[in-house]
PDB file of C-alpha atoms in Angstrom:
ATOM      1  CA  MET A   1      37.938 -43.363 -52.737  1.00 70.00           C
ATOM      2  CA  ILE A   2      34.760 -44.571 -54.472  1.00 73.00           C
ATOM      3  CA  LYS A   3      34.885 -48.164 -55.598  1.00 79.00           C
ATOM      4  CA  PRO A   4      32.846 -49.481 -58.560  1.00 76.00           C
ATOM      5  CA  GLN A   5      29.735 -51.449 -57.700  1.00 76.00           C
ATOM      6  CA  SER A   6      27.687 -53.911 -59.710  1.00 78.00           C
ATOM      7  CA  PHE A   7      24.472 -52.749 -58.027  1.00 78.00           C
ATOM      8  CA  THR A   8      22.977 -49.375 -59.023  1.00 73.00           C
ATOM      9  CA  PRO A   9      20.802 -47.799 -56.352  1.00 74.00           C
ATOM     10  CA  PRO A  10      17.316 -46.791 -57.619  1.00 77.00           C
ATOM     11  CA  ILE A  11      16.649 -43.084 -58.138  1.00 77.00           C
ATOM     12  CA  ASP A  12      13.174 -41.704 -57.441  1.00 80.00           C
ATOM     13  CA  THR A  13      12.473 -39.317 -60.342  1.00 78.00           C
ATOM     14  CA  SER A  14       8.725 -39.029 -59.762  1.00 79.00           C
ATOM     15  CA  GLN A  15       9.155 -35.663 -58.018  1.00 81.00           C
ATOM     16  CA  TRP A  16      11.499 -34.169 -60.636  1.00 79.00           C
ATOM     17  CA  PRO A  17      10.389 -31.441 -63.126  1.00 76.00           C
ATOM     18  CA  ILE A  18       7.957 -32.560 -65.819  1.00 73.00           C
ATOM     19  CA  LEU A  19      10.482 -33.110 -68.620  1.00 68.00           C
ATOM     20  CA  LEU A  20      12.741 -35.204 -66.397  1.00 72.00           C
ATOM     21  CA  LYS A  21       9.964 -36.982 -64.509  1.00 75.00           C
ATOM     22  CA  ASN A  22      10.261 -40.787 -64.717  1.00 73.00           C
ATOM     23  CA  TYR A  23      12.988 -40.553 -67.322  1.00 68.00           C
ATOM     24  CA  ASP A  24      14.285 -43.943 -66.210  1.00 65.00           C
ATOM     25  CA  ARG A  25      11.146 -45.549 -67.693  1.00 71.00           C
ATOM     26  CA  LEU A  26      11.612 -44.080 -71.172  1.00 70.00           C
ATOM     27  CA  ASN A  27      11.808 -46.399 -74.139  1.00 67.00           C
ATOM     28  CA  VAL A  28      15.508 -46.522 -74.952  1.00 65.00           C
ATOM     29  CA  ARG A  29      16.517 -47.740 -78.398  1.00 65.00           C
ATOM     30  CA  THR A  30      19.699 -49.670 -78.796  1.00 64.00           C
ATOM     31  CA  GLY A  31      22.329 -48.688 -81.326  1.00 64.00           C
ATOM     32  CA  HIS A  32      22.003 -51.749 -83.521  1.00 62.00           C
ATOM     33  CA  TYR A  33      19.542 -52.251 -86.387  1.00 63.00           C
ATOM     34  CA  THR A  34      16.702 -54.660 -85.770  1.00 59.00           C
ATOM     35  CA  PRO A  35      14.789 -55.613 -88.931  1.00 64.00           C
ATOM     36  CA  ILE A  36      11.041 -55.651 -88.518  1.00 66.00           C
ATOM     37  CA  PRO A  37       8.507 -57.443 -90.724  1.00 70.00           C
ATOM     38  CA  SER A  38       6.681 -54.235 -91.711  1.00 71.00           C
ATOM     39  CA  GLY A  39       7.989 -51.226 -93.598  1.00 75.00           C
ATOM     40  CA  TYR A  40      10.414 -50.897 -96.490  1.00 77.00           C
ATOM     41  CA  SER A  41      13.891 -49.673 -97.186  1.00 73.00           C
ATOM     42  CA  PRO A  42      13.524 -46.455 -99.263  1.00 71.00           C
ATOM     43  CA  LEU A  43      15.305 -48.027-102.224  1.00 72.00           C
ATOM     44  CA  LYS A  44      13.099 -51.139-102.164  1.00 78.00           C
ATOM     45  CA  ARG A  45       9.762 -49.428-101.454  1.00 80.00           C
ATOM     46  CA  PRO A  46       7.119 -50.366-104.078  1.00 84.00           C
ATOM     47  CA  ILE A  47       5.343 -47.655-106.080  1.00 84.00           C
ATOM     48  CA  PRO A  48       1.890 -48.291-104.486  1.00 85.00           C
ATOM     49  CA  GLU A  49       3.396 -47.323-101.109  1.00 84.00           C
ATOM     50  CA  TYR A  50       4.594 -44.018-102.563  1.00 82.00           C
ATOM     51  CA  LEU A  51       1.070 -43.377-103.855  1.00 84.00           C
ATOM     52  CA  LYS A  52      -0.368 -43.767-100.345  1.00 86.00           C
ATOM     53  CA  TYR A  53       1.765 -40.983 -98.841  1.00 85.00           C
ATOM     54  CA  GLY A  54       3.127 -39.129-101.869  1.00 87.00           C
ATOM     55  CA  VAL A  55       3.944 -35.481-102.432  1.00 90.00           C
ATOM     56  CA  ILE A  56       4.610 -34.162-105.944  1.00 91.00           C
ATOM     57  CA  ASN A  57       6.539 -30.940-106.402  1.00 90.00           C
ATOM     58  CA  LEU A  58       5.146 -29.840-109.775  1.00 90.00           C
ATOM     59  CA  ASP A  59       6.114 -26.963-112.083  1.00 90.00           C
ATOM     60  CA  LYS A  60       2.616 -25.951-113.214  1.00 89.00           C
ATOM     61  CA  PRO A  61       2.436 -24.781-116.838  1.00 89.00           C
ATOM     62  CA  ALA A  62       0.482 -21.712-117.946  1.00 89.00           C
ATOM     63  CA  ASN A  63      -3.223 -21.971-118.905  1.00 89.00           C
ATOM     64  CA  PRO A  64      -4.618 -24.933-116.917  1.00 90.00           C
ATOM     65  CA  SER A  65      -5.948 -24.069-113.468  1.00 88.00           C
ATOM     66  CA  SER A  66      -4.499 -25.674-110.344  1.00 88.00           C
ATOM     67  CA  HIS A  67      -7.729 -27.640-109.941  1.00 89.00           C
ATOM     68  CA  GLU A  68      -7.421 -29.064-113.476  1.00 92.00           C
ATOM     69  CA  VAL A  69      -3.795 -30.108-112.923  1.00 92.00           C
ATOM     70  CA  VAL A  70      -4.685 -31.867-109.665  1.00 93.00           C
ATOM     71  CA  ALA A  71      -7.619 -33.620-111.385  1.00 94.00           C
ATOM     72  CA  TRP A  72      -5.266 -34.846-114.129  1.00 94.00           C
ATOM     73  CA  ILE A  73      -2.846 -36.242-111.549  1.00 92.00           C
ATOM     74  CA  LYS A  74      -5.723 -37.924-109.715  1.00 93.00           C
ATOM     75  CA  ARG A  75      -6.925 -39.573-112.923  1.00 93.00           C
ATOM     76  CA  LEU A  76      -3.437 -40.599-114.148  1.00 92.00           C
ATOM     77  CA  LEU A  77      -2.348 -42.119-110.833  1.00 91.00           C
ATOM     78  CA  GLN A  78      -5.816 -43.579-110.118  1.00 91.00           C
ATOM     79  CA  VAL A  79      -5.866 -42.406-106.500  1.00 91.00           C
ATOM     80  CA  LYS A  80      -8.881 -41.460-104.378  1.00 92.00           C
ATOM     81  CA  LYS A  81      -7.578 -38.297-102.714  1.00 92.00           C
ATOM     82  CA  THR A  82      -5.418 -35.448-103.984  1.00 92.00           C
ATOM     83  CA  GLY A  83      -4.969 -31.892-102.826  1.00 90.00           C
ATOM     84  CA  HIS A  84      -2.766 -28.886-103.561  1.00 88.00           C
ATOM     85  CA  SER A  85      -1.059 -26.368-101.334  1.00 84.00           C
ATOM     86  CA  GLY A  86      -2.515 -23.216-102.832  1.00 79.00           C
ATOM     87  CA  THR A  87      -4.155 -22.057-106.020  1.00 78.00           C
ATOM     88  CA  LEU A  88      -2.083 -20.581-108.814  1.00 79.00           C
ATOM     89  CA  ASP A  89      -4.025 -18.494-111.319  1.00 76.00           C
ATOM     90  CA  PRO A  90      -4.496 -20.206-114.716  1.00 81.00           C
ATOM     91  CA  LYS A  91      -2.070 -17.887-116.573  1.00 82.00           C
ATOM     92  CA  VAL A  92       0.594 -18.255-113.864  1.00 82.00           C
ATOM     93  CA  THR A  93       3.410 -20.799-113.978  1.00 86.00           C
ATOM     94  CA  GLY A  94       5.157 -21.945-110.837  1.00 85.00           C
ATOM     95  CA  ASN A  95       5.624 -24.479-108.092  1.00 87.00           C
ATOM     96  CA  LEU A  96       2.468 -26.371-107.130  1.00 89.00           C
ATOM     97  CA  ILE A  97       2.757 -28.884-104.300  1.00 90.00           C
ATOM     98  CA  VAL A  98       0.313 -31.767-104.877  1.00 92.00           C
ATOM     99  CA  CYS A  99      -0.326 -34.218-102.022  1.00 92.00           C
ATOM    100  CA  ILE A 100      -1.601 -37.743-102.683  1.00 93.00           C
ATOM    101  CA  GLY A 101      -3.572 -40.128-100.456  1.00 90.00           C
ATOM    102  CA  ARG A 102      -2.879 -39.747 -96.749  1.00 90.00           C
ATOM    103  CA  ALA A 103      -0.411 -36.931 -97.432  1.00 89.00           C
ATOM    104  CA  THR A 104      -3.383 -34.632 -98.155  1.00 89.00           C
ATOM    105  CA  ARG A 105      -3.396 -33.914 -94.421  1.00 88.00           C
ATOM    106  CA  LEU A 106      -0.255 -31.851 -94.994  1.00 85.00           C
ATOM    107  CA  VAL A 107      -2.002 -29.447 -97.367  1.00 84.00           C
ATOM    108  CA  LYS A 108      -3.299 -27.143 -94.617  1.00 83.00           C
ATOM    109  CA  SER A 109       0.199 -26.644 -93.231  1.00 80.00           C
ATOM    110  CA  GLN A 110       1.410 -25.418 -96.638  1.00 79.00           C
ATOM    111  CA  GLN A 111      -1.550 -23.211 -97.570  1.00 76.00           C
ATOM    112  CA  GLY A 112      -0.780 -20.587 -94.954  1.00 72.00           C
ATOM    113  CA  ALA A 113       2.948 -20.536 -95.671  1.00 74.00           C
ATOM    114  CA  GLY A 114       4.479 -17.478 -97.305  1.00 71.00           C
ATOM    115  CA  LYS A 115       4.785 -17.474-101.050  1.00 73.00           C
ATOM    116  CA  GLU A 116       7.099 -15.712-103.460  1.00 75.00           C
ATOM    117  CA  TYR A 117       6.065 -14.387-106.862  1.00 73.00           C
ATOM    118  CA  VAL A 118       8.002 -12.953-109.799  1.00 73.00           C
ATOM    119  CA  CYS A 119       6.283 -10.618-112.267  1.00 71.00           C
ATOM    120  CA  ILE A 120       7.742  -9.743-115.668  1.00 68.00           C
ATOM    121  CA  ALA A 121       6.583  -6.539-117.347  1.00 65.00           C
ATOM    122  CA  ARG A 122       7.682  -4.768-120.517  1.00 69.00           C
ATOM    123  CA  LEU A 123       7.689  -0.993-120.513  1.00 69.00           C
ATOM    124  CA  HIS A 124       6.972   0.994-123.678  1.00 75.00           C
ATOM    125  CA  SER A 125       9.844   3.386-123.090  1.00 75.00           C
ATOM    126  CA  ALA A 126      12.808   3.894-120.783  1.00 74.00           C
ATOM    127  CA  VAL A 127      12.155   5.257-117.300  1.00 74.00           C
ATOM    128  CA  PRO A 128      13.840   8.668-116.904  1.00 77.00           C
ATOM    129  CA  ASP A 129      14.347   8.396-113.122  1.00 77.00           C
ATOM    130  CA  VAL A 130      14.871   4.866-111.797  1.00 72.00           C
ATOM    131  CA  SER A 131      14.787   6.066-108.165  1.00 77.00           C
ATOM    132  CA  LYS A 132      11.089   6.926-108.585  1.00 78.00           C
ATOM    133  CA  VAL A 133      10.406   3.315-109.496  1.00 74.00           C
ATOM    134  CA  GLY A 134      12.207   2.213-106.325  1.00 74.00           C
ATOM    135  CA  ARG A 135      10.133   4.595-104.182  1.00 80.00           C
ATOM    136  CA  ALA A 136       6.936   3.361-105.835  1.00 77.00           C
ATOM    137  CA  LEU A 137       7.904  -0.221-105.017  1.00 74.00           C
ATOM    138  CA  GLU A 138       8.473   0.688-101.368  1.00 78.00           C
ATOM    139  CA  THR A 139       4.836   1.792-101.088  1.00 79.00           C
ATOM    140  CA  LEU A 140       3.774  -1.748-102.020  1.00 75.00           C
ATOM    141  CA  THR A 141       5.547  -3.277 -99.006  1.00 79.00           C
ATOM    142  CA  GLY A 142       3.613  -3.941 -95.803  1.00 82.00           C
ATOM    143  CA  ALA A 143      -0.127  -4.376 -95.338  1.00 83.00           C
ATOM    144  CA  VAL A 144      -2.089  -4.170 -98.596  1.00 79.00           C
ATOM    145  CA  PHE A 145      -5.872  -4.278 -99.084  1.00 83.00           C
ATOM    146  CA  GLN A 146      -6.845  -6.843-101.699  1.00 81.00           C
ATOM    147  CA  ARG A 147     -10.030  -8.271-103.135  1.00 82.00           C
ATOM    148  CA  PRO A 148      -9.884 -11.586-105.049  1.00 79.00           C
ATOM    149  CA  PRO A 149     -10.586 -11.361-108.803  1.00 76.00           C
ATOM    150  CA  LEU A 150     -14.093 -11.811-110.239  1.00 78.00           C
ATOM    151  CA  ILE A 151     -13.384 -15.416-111.211  1.00 73.00           C
ATOM    152  CA  SER A 152     -11.989 -16.955-108.057  1.00 71.00           C
ATOM    153  CA  ALA A 153     -12.512 -20.005-105.860  1.00 68.00           C
ATOM    154  CA  VAL A 154     -12.500 -17.899-102.689  1.00 73.00           C
ATOM    155  CA  LYS A 155     -15.110 -15.474-101.421  1.00 81.00           C
ATOM    156  CA  ARG A 156     -14.774 -11.989-102.922  1.00 82.00           C
ATOM    157  CA  GLN A 157     -14.326  -9.882 -99.828  1.00 85.00           C
ATOM    158  CA  LEU A 158     -11.805  -7.197 -99.013  1.00 86.00           C
ATOM    159  CA  ARG A 159      -8.921  -8.568 -96.970  1.00 84.00           C
ATOM    160  CA  ILE A 160      -5.513  -7.500 -95.760  1.00 84.00           C
ATOM    161  CA  ARG A 161      -2.389  -9.321 -96.971  1.00 78.00           C
ATOM    162  CA  THR A 162       1.182  -8.546 -95.970  1.00 80.00           C
ATOM    163  CA  ILE A 163       3.891  -8.068 -98.591  1.00 77.00           C
ATOM    164  CA  TYR A 164       7.162  -8.610 -96.762  1.00 74.00           C
ATOM    165  CA  GLU A 165       9.533  -7.560 -99.500  1.00 71.00           C
ATOM    166  CA  SER A 166       9.305  -6.052-102.968  1.00 68.00           C
ATOM    167  CA  LEU A 167      12.459  -6.230-105.071  1.00 64.00           C
ATOM    168  CA  ARG A 168      13.159  -4.676-108.435  1.00 59.00           C
ATOM    169  CA  MET A 169      15.282  -6.678-110.834  1.00 54.00           C
ATOM    170  CA  ILE A 170      16.411  -5.637-114.282  1.00 49.00           C
ATOM    171  CA  LEU A 171      16.252  -8.606-116.626  1.00 40.00           C
ATOM    172  CA  MET A 172      17.629  -9.126-120.112  1.00 39.00           C
ATOM    173  CA  LEU A 173      14.228  -8.933-121.804  1.00 37.00           C
ATOM    174  CA  GLY A 174      12.597  -6.263-119.701  1.00 45.00           C
ATOM    175  CA  ARG A 175      11.798  -5.311-116.163  1.00 46.00           C
ATOM    176  CA  GLY A 176      10.931  -7.839-113.479  1.00 46.00           C
ATOM    177  CA  ARG A 177       9.421  -7.764-110.008  1.00 50.00           C
ATOM    178  CA  ALA A 178       9.825 -10.192-107.136  1.00 47.00           C
ATOM    179  CA  TYR A 179       7.420 -10.372-104.207  1.00 47.00           C
ATOM    180  CA  ASP A 180       7.728 -12.224-100.939  1.00 47.00           C
ATOM    181  CA  HIS A 181       4.368 -12.148 -99.202  1.00 49.00           C
ATOM    182  CA  GLN A 182       1.775 -13.873 -97.080  1.00 46.00           C
ATOM    183  CA  GLY A 183      -0.103 -16.848 -98.518  1.00 51.00           C
ATOM    184  CA  GLY A 184      -3.464 -16.142-100.134  1.00 48.00           C
ATOM    185  CA  GLY A 185      -2.394 -12.861-101.727  1.00 48.00           C
ATOM    186  CA  TYR A 186      -2.745 -11.855-105.366  1.00 47.00           C
ATOM    187  CA  CYS A 187      -0.006 -10.158-107.342  1.00 48.00           C
ATOM    188  CA  SER A 188      -1.881  -9.987-110.653  1.00 47.00           C
ATOM    189  CA  TRP A 189      -3.087  -6.480-109.767  1.00 44.00           C
ATOM    190  CA  ASP A 190       0.475  -5.209-110.038  1.00 46.00           C
ATOM    191  CA  CYS A 191       1.749  -6.952-113.188  1.00 43.00           C
TER     192      CYS A 191
END
């Protein structure tokens, strides 16, 4: 029978695999809360602290460019640095993530993320065979060659973008399209 001891023999973990190596020297946090002099409770955090590391999830209206909207935010909040997670064309409405202050470092991680677009189009007359529309949409899925528009912030060179999914939705006012594709793509050529 093994009897309890007050002395624990030392274990040499220096030769163990890399993730377990010297695990006995890890910084172990206790289960109780220790208040520290720096930092804030989220409910008591002052507004200037939010402006240092802020992210604004903005519904961009039609007509102003993404650059203009970000400049307005920069001027209104009186901050030094702002950045956005990807350009929306001026006529396009949608979600624009604006990072403030030190949060601008997060912009690069969002720019390459996939984006989803919805296009609304009105047809002049009814489509006689709806299955043809579905087959036409299938051709727009996969790798697509695109060139940015004449007025664009990026270099106008032919590039390949992947459209992961193209859905057809029938809306109350007309026909709609939904795209799920790689960041940096343009859907204005199809609307």
